[in-house]
PDB file of C-alpha atoms in Angstrom:
ATOM      1  CA  MET A  88      20.700 -47.517  26.661  1.00 87.00           C
ATOM      2  CA  ALA A  89      19.431 -43.950  26.777  1.00 95.00           C
ATOM      3  CA  LYS A  90      21.111 -40.916  25.274  1.00 96.00           C
ATOM      4  CA  ILE A  91      21.074 -38.094  27.810  1.00 97.00           C
ATOM      5  CA  GLY A  92      22.199 -34.623  26.750  1.00 96.00           C
ATOM      6  CA  TYR A  93      23.591 -31.777  28.820  1.00 96.00           C
ATOM      7  CA  ALA A  94      23.817 -28.242  27.423  1.00 94.00           C
ATOM      8  CA  ARG A  95      25.150 -25.174  29.221  1.00 92.00           C
ATOM      9  CA  VAL A  96      25.820 -21.545  28.449  1.00 89.00           C
ATOM     10  CA  SER A  97      27.548 -19.137  30.815  1.00 81.00           C
ATOM     11  CA  SER A  98      25.052 -16.301  30.927  1.00 76.00           C
ATOM     12  CA  ILE A  99      21.386 -15.515  30.558  1.00 72.00           C
ATOM     13  CA  GLY A 100      21.983 -13.569  27.312  1.00 73.00           C
ATOM     14  CA  GLN A 101      23.525 -16.543  25.517  1.00 83.00           C
ATOM     15  CA  SER A 102      21.499 -19.034  23.516  1.00 87.00           C
ATOM     16  CA  LEU A 103      21.361 -22.804  23.887  1.00 90.00           C
ATOM     17  CA  ASP A 104      20.027 -23.228  20.328  1.00 91.00           C
ATOM     18  CA  VAL A 105      23.273 -24.460  18.725  1.00 93.00           C
ATOM     19  CA  GLN A 106      23.789 -27.047  21.456  1.00 94.00           C
ATOM     20  CA  ARG A 107      20.119 -28.113  21.322  1.00 94.00           C
ATOM     21  CA  GLU A 108      20.438 -28.731  17.592  1.00 95.00           C
ATOM     22  CA  LYS A 109      23.561 -30.867  18.043  1.00 96.00           C
ATOM     23  CA  LEU A 110      21.920 -32.810  20.900  1.00 95.00           C
ATOM     24  CA  ASN A 111      18.594 -33.384  19.118  1.00 95.00           C
ATOM     25  CA  SER A 112      19.095 -37.178  19.071  1.00 95.00           C
ATOM     26  CA  CYS A 113      19.007 -37.317  22.884  1.00 95.00           C
ATOM     27  CA  GLU A 114      15.944 -38.757  24.593  1.00 96.00           C
ATOM     28  CA  LYS A 115      16.317 -36.321  27.505  1.00 96.00           C
ATOM     29  CA  LEU A 116      18.107 -32.986  27.562  1.00 96.00           C
ATOM     30  CA  PHE A 117      19.254 -31.099  30.650  1.00 95.00           C
ATOM     31  CA  GLU A 118      19.809 -27.375  30.025  1.00 93.00           C
ATOM     32  CA  GLU A 119      21.532 -24.827  32.225  1.00 91.00           C
ATOM     33  CA  LYS A 120      22.454 -21.140  32.120  1.00 86.00           C
ATOM     34  CA  HIS A 121      25.256 -20.888  34.675  1.00 75.00           C
ATOM     35  CA  SER A 122      28.904 -19.950  34.677  1.00 70.00           C
ATOM     36  CA  GLY A 123      31.200 -22.949  34.487  1.00 58.00           C
ATOM     37  CA  THR A 124      33.401 -21.433  37.154  1.00 61.00           C
ATOM     38  CA  THR A 125      30.867 -21.780  39.926  1.00 60.00           C
ATOM     39  CA  ASP A 126      29.938 -24.798  42.018  1.00 65.00           C
ATOM     40  CA  ALA A 127      26.257 -23.904  41.844  1.00 71.00           C
ATOM     41  CA  ARG A 128      25.162 -25.921  38.824  1.00 84.00           C
ATOM     42  CA  PRO A 129      22.009 -27.698  40.019  1.00 90.00           C
ATOM     43  CA  ILE A 130      20.968 -28.974  36.589  1.00 92.00           C
ATOM     44  CA  LEU A 131      24.319 -30.724  36.061  1.00 93.00           C
ATOM     45  CA  LYS A 132      23.870 -32.351  39.473  1.00 93.00           C
ATOM     46  CA  GLN A 133      20.363 -33.509  38.469  1.00 95.00           C
ATOM     47  CA  CYS A 134      21.726 -34.830  35.179  1.00 96.00           C
ATOM     48  CA  LEU A 135      24.479 -36.827  36.893  1.00 95.00           C
ATOM     49  CA  GLU A 136      21.943 -38.260  39.349  1.00 96.00           C
ATOM     50  CA  TYR A 137      19.562 -39.141  36.497  1.00 96.00           C
ATOM     51  CA  VAL A 138      21.903 -41.157  34.257  1.00 97.00           C
ATOM     52  CA  ARG A 139      21.858 -44.939  34.708  1.00 96.00           C
ATOM     53  CA  GLU A 140      24.106 -47.871  33.820  1.00 96.00           C
ATOM     54  CA  GLY A 141      24.386 -48.276  30.056  1.00 95.00           C
ATOM     55  CA  ASP A 142      23.380 -44.663  29.320  1.00 96.00           C
ATOM     56  CA  GLN A 143      25.437 -42.209  27.324  1.00 96.00           C
ATOM     57  CA  LEU A 144      25.883 -38.657  28.581  1.00 97.00           C
ATOM     58  CA  ILE A 145      26.320 -36.474  25.515  1.00 96.00           C
ATOM     59  CA  VAL A 146      27.724 -32.934  25.481  1.00 96.00           C
ATOM     60  CA  THR A 147      28.828 -30.733  22.600  1.00 95.00           C
ATOM     61  CA  ARG A 148      32.214 -29.735  24.108  1.00 91.00           C
ATOM     62  CA  ILE A 149      34.173 -30.637  27.251  1.00 85.00           C
ATOM     63  CA  ASP A 150      34.119 -27.037  28.502  1.00 84.00           C
ATOM     64  CA  ARG A 151      30.311 -27.167  28.604  1.00 88.00           C
ATOM     65  CA  LEU A 152      30.560 -29.946  31.180  1.00 88.00           C
ATOM     66  CA  ALA A 153      33.386 -29.182  33.613  1.00 83.00           C
ATOM     67  CA  ARG A 154      35.107 -26.081  35.022  1.00 75.00           C
ATOM     68  CA  SER A 155      38.568 -27.652  35.513  1.00 76.00           C
ATOM     69  CA  THR A 156      40.534 -30.830  34.915  1.00 75.00           C
ATOM     70  CA  LEU A 157      39.858 -31.867  38.510  1.00 78.00           C
ATOM     71  CA  HIS A 158      36.123 -31.331  38.058  1.00 83.00           C
ATOM     72  CA  LEU A 159      36.251 -33.195  34.750  1.00 83.00           C
ATOM     73  CA  CYS A 160      37.980 -36.142  36.454  1.00 81.00           C
ATOM     74  CA  GLN A 161      35.386 -36.122  39.239  1.00 86.00           C
ATOM     75  CA  ILE A 162      32.557 -36.210  36.697  1.00 90.00           C
ATOM     76  CA  SER A 163      34.351 -38.938  34.752  1.00 86.00           C
ATOM     77  CA  GLU A 164      34.743 -40.998  37.931  1.00 87.00           C
ATOM     78  CA  THR A 165      31.057 -40.544  38.803  1.00 92.00           C
ATOM     79  CA  LEU A 166      30.044 -41.631  35.314  1.00 93.00           C
ATOM     80  CA  GLY A 167      32.458 -44.586  35.414  1.00 90.00           C
ATOM     81  CA  GLU A 168      31.061 -45.784  38.759  1.00 93.00           C
ATOM     82  CA  LYS A 169      27.545 -45.651  37.297  1.00 95.00           C
ATOM     83  CA  GLY A 170      28.571 -47.434  34.088  1.00 94.00           C
ATOM     84  CA  VAL A 171      27.759 -44.394  31.937  1.00 96.00           C
ATOM     85  CA  ASP A 172      29.803 -43.475  28.853  1.00 94.00           C
ATOM     86  CA  LEU A 173      30.561 -39.877  27.951  1.00 94.00           C
ATOM     87  CA  VAL A 174      30.322 -38.667  24.371  1.00 94.00           C
ATOM     88  CA  VAL A 175      31.728 -35.255  23.413  1.00 92.00           C
ATOM     89  CA  LEU A 176      30.487 -34.407  19.935  1.00 94.00           C
ATOM     90  CA  ASP A 177      32.734 -31.529  18.806  1.00 92.00           C
ATOM     91  CA  GLN A 178      35.936 -33.241  19.968  1.00 86.00           C
ATOM     92  CA  ASN A 179      34.804 -36.664  18.705  1.00 89.00           C
ATOM     93  CA  ILE A 180      35.316 -38.385  22.057  1.00 90.00           C
ATOM     94  CA  ASP A 181      33.555 -41.522  23.207  1.00 92.00           C
ATOM     95  CA  THR A 182      34.763 -42.930  26.533  1.00 90.00           C
ATOM     96  CA  SER A 183      33.357 -46.380  25.778  1.00 90.00           C
ATOM     97  CA  ASP A 184      36.806 -47.332  24.403  1.00 89.00           C
ATOM     98  CA  ALA A 185      40.428 -46.825  25.529  1.00 90.00           C
ATOM     99  CA  THR A 186      41.259 -44.330  22.773  1.00 90.00           C
ATOM    100  CA  GLY A 187      38.276 -42.182  23.694  1.00 87.00           C
ATOM    101  CA  ARG A 188      39.242 -42.201  27.375  1.00 83.00           C
ATOM    102  CA  LEU A 189      42.832 -41.206  26.507  1.00 88.00           C
ATOM    103  CA  LEU A 190      41.697 -38.355  24.265  1.00 85.00           C
ATOM    104  CA  PHE A 191      39.183 -37.231  26.883  1.00 80.00           C
ATOM    105  CA  ASN A 192      41.876 -36.949  29.572  1.00 79.00           C
ATOM    106  CA  MET A 193      44.371 -35.251  27.247  1.00 84.00           C
ATOM    107  CA  LEU A 194      41.886 -32.613  26.109  1.00 78.00           C
ATOM    108  CA  GLY A 195      40.822 -31.990  29.688  1.00 74.00           C
ATOM    109  CA  ALA A 196      44.434 -31.396  30.718  1.00 79.00           C
ATOM    110  CA  ILE A 197      45.039 -29.099  27.745  1.00 83.00           C
ATOM    111  CA  GLY A 198      41.889 -27.135  28.574  1.00 75.00           C
ATOM    112  CA  GLN A 199      43.063 -26.671  32.165  1.00 77.00           C
ATOM    113  CA  PHE A 200      46.485 -25.553  30.920  1.00 86.00           C
ATOM    114  CA  GLU A 201      44.873 -22.948  28.638  1.00 83.00           C
ATOM    115  CA  THR A 202      42.772 -21.633  31.530  1.00 81.00           C
ATOM    116  CA  GLU A 203      45.830 -21.286  33.752  1.00 87.00           C
ATOM    117  CA  ILE A 204      47.863 -19.565  31.016  1.00 92.00           C
ATOM    118  CA  ARG A 205      44.987 -17.122  30.409  1.00 88.00           C
ATOM    119  CA  ALA A 206      44.829 -16.337  34.139  1.00 90.00           C
ATOM    120  CA  GLU A 207      48.592 -15.748  34.250  1.00 94.00           C
ATOM    121  CA  ARG A 208      48.383 -13.365  31.286  1.00 94.00           C
ATOM    122  CA  GLN A 209      45.518 -11.529  32.929  1.00 93.00           C
ATOM    123  CA  MET A 210      47.478 -11.114  36.170  1.00 94.00           C
ATOM    124  CA  ASP A 211      50.524  -9.891  34.182  1.00 94.00           C
ATOM    125  CA  GLY A 212      48.321  -7.333  32.428  1.00 93.00           C
ATOM    126  CA  ILE A 213      46.861  -6.129  35.721  1.00 92.00           C
ATOM    127  CA  LYS A 214      50.340  -5.794  37.245  1.00 93.00           C
ATOM    128  CA  LYS A 215      51.600  -3.800  34.235  1.00 94.00           C
ATOM    129  CA  ALA A 216      48.561  -1.522  34.390  1.00 92.00           C
ATOM    130  CA  LYS A 217      49.086  -0.920  38.116  1.00 91.00           C
ATOM    131  CA  ASP A 218      52.771  -0.152  37.462  1.00 93.00           C
ATOM    132  CA  ARG A 219      51.611   2.495  34.958  1.00 93.00           C
ATOM    133  CA  GLY A 220      49.374   4.002  37.657  1.00 90.00           C
ATOM    134  CA  VAL A 221      46.015   2.625  36.518  1.00 89.00           C
ATOM    135  CA  GLN A 222      43.685   2.310  39.482  1.00 84.00           C
ATOM    136  CA  PHE A 223      41.159  -0.476  39.652  1.00 87.00           C
ATOM    137  CA  GLY A 224      37.901  -0.506  41.540  1.00 84.00           C
ATOM    138  CA  LYS A 225      35.105   1.934  42.066  1.00 82.00           C
ATOM    139  CA  ARG A 226      35.902   5.606  41.717  1.00 83.00           C
ATOM    140  CA  PRO A 227      35.482   7.759  44.851  1.00 83.00           C
ATOM    141  CA  ALA A 228      31.996   9.260  45.062  1.00 85.00           C
ATOM    142  CA  LEU A 229      33.306  12.624  46.303  1.00 89.00           C
ATOM    143  CA  THR A 230      36.229  14.850  45.456  1.00 89.00           C
ATOM    144  CA  VAL A 231      38.668  16.051  48.138  1.00 90.00           C
ATOM    145  CA  SER A 232      36.897  19.434  48.286  1.00 92.00           C
ATOM    146  CA  GLN A 233      33.477  17.763  48.604  1.00 92.00           C
ATOM    147  CA  ILE A 234      34.776  15.630  51.483  1.00 91.00           C
ATOM    148  CA  SER A 235      36.031  18.761  53.278  1.00 92.00           C
ATOM    149  CA  GLU A 236      32.665  20.427  52.678  1.00 94.00           C
ATOM    150  CA  LEU A 237      30.813  17.350  53.996  1.00 93.00           C
ATOM    151  CA  ARG A 238      32.933  17.290  57.160  1.00 93.00           C
ATOM    152  CA  GLU A 239      32.435  20.991  57.709  1.00 94.00           C
ATOM    153  CA  LYS A 240      28.652  20.654  57.343  1.00 94.00           C
ATOM    154  CA  ARG A 241      28.646  17.788  59.840  1.00 93.00           C
ATOM    155  CA  GLN A 242      30.693  19.819  62.352  1.00 93.00           C
ATOM    156  CA  GLN A 243      28.120  22.601  61.963  1.00 94.00           C
ATOM    157  CA  GLY A 244      25.411  20.135  62.994  1.00 93.00           C
ATOM    158  CA  THR A 245      23.944  18.969  59.693  1.00 93.00           C
ATOM    159  CA  LEU A 246      22.173  15.647  60.259  1.00 94.00           C
ATOM    160  CA  ILE A 247      23.504  12.471  58.659  1.00 93.00           C
ATOM    161  CA  LYS A 248      20.195  11.888  56.852  1.00 94.00           C
ATOM    162  CA  ASP A 249      20.421  15.391  55.343  1.00 94.00           C
ATOM    163  CA  LEU A 250      24.008  14.754  54.201  1.00 93.00           C
ATOM    164  CA  MET A 251      22.844  11.475  52.659  1.00 93.00           C
ATOM    165  CA  THR A 252      20.233  13.371  50.642  1.00 94.00           C
ATOM    166  CA  GLN A 253      22.534  16.248  49.662  1.00 92.00           C
ATOM    167  CA  TYR A 254      25.344  13.998  48.433  1.00 92.00           C
ATOM    168  CA  SER A 255      23.219  11.025  47.277  1.00 92.00           C
ATOM    169  CA  LEU A 256      25.237   8.627  49.411  1.00 93.00           C
ATOM    170  CA  SER A 257      24.413   5.821  51.818  1.00 92.00           C
ATOM    171  CA  LYS A 258      24.765   6.228  55.557  1.00 92.00           C
ATOM    172  CA  ALA A 259      27.786   3.889  55.582  1.00 91.00           C
ATOM    173  CA  THR A 260      29.539   5.942  52.892  1.00 91.00           C
ATOM    174  CA  ILE A 261      28.890   9.207  54.768  1.00 92.00           C
ATOM    175  CA  TYR A 262      30.367   7.721  57.948  1.00 92.00           C
ATOM    176  CA  ARG A 263      33.313   6.342  55.988  1.00 90.00           C
ATOM    177  CA  TYR A 264      34.090   9.831  54.623  1.00 90.00           C
ATOM    178  CA  LEU A 265      33.670  11.375  58.073  1.00 90.00           C
ATOM    179  CA  GLY A 266      36.036   8.823  59.600  1.00 86.00           C
ATOM    180  CA  THR A 267      38.896   9.107  57.128  1.00 66.00           C
ATOM    181  CA  ASN A 268      41.494  11.896  57.056  1.00 56.00           C
ATOM    182  CA  THR A 269      42.310  11.627  53.353  1.00 47.00           C
ATOM    183  CA  ALA A 270      40.347  10.739  50.266  1.00 41.00           C
TER     184      ALA A 270
END
C-alpha cells in the first residue's frame, strides 16, 4: 500500500508549502497550480492514473481535489473502481470505512451548497450594482467628442493606420468606432 499525495493551489502566486508539509509522509506527491474551476488539471489526471489497488490518495482538504460535488463523486467512483482509499487530512476523512465515506459525501455536498450560495450572492450584488447604474466591463477608449473627431478625420481622408497611431487603438477598434452612430 502506497501513500500518494495530491496538492493544489489556484494560482501561480500561491504556495504549496503548507500542503507539502502536511503530505510529507507520502511516498509520491503530485503538485499542481491550477484553478479548481477548470477541467484542465493534467496533474490530477496523472495522479488518478498512477494510483493502484490498495493505495491511499491523500489530500489536505476536499476543495483541493474537486471543483464540485459531481466532480468529487466522479473522482470517488474512479478511486473506488481502482480499490484506492481517499484520506482527507484536515477534515479527518478516511473512505476505507463506512463512516468516512458518509462524512466524505456530506462534506462534498455542503461544499457544493456553499459554492452555489456564494454564486447567488454574487449575482444579487451584480444586479443591485447595475440597478444603481454601475457599468461593468471595459471603459470606452474614446470620448464622444474624440469619436466625432476620428470620424471627421476619416471623412477627410486620413488613413486607418494613421488613425491607429494617433489614437493608440487597434484597427478593429477604429473600424468599430467608425461603424457605430453612438458611443
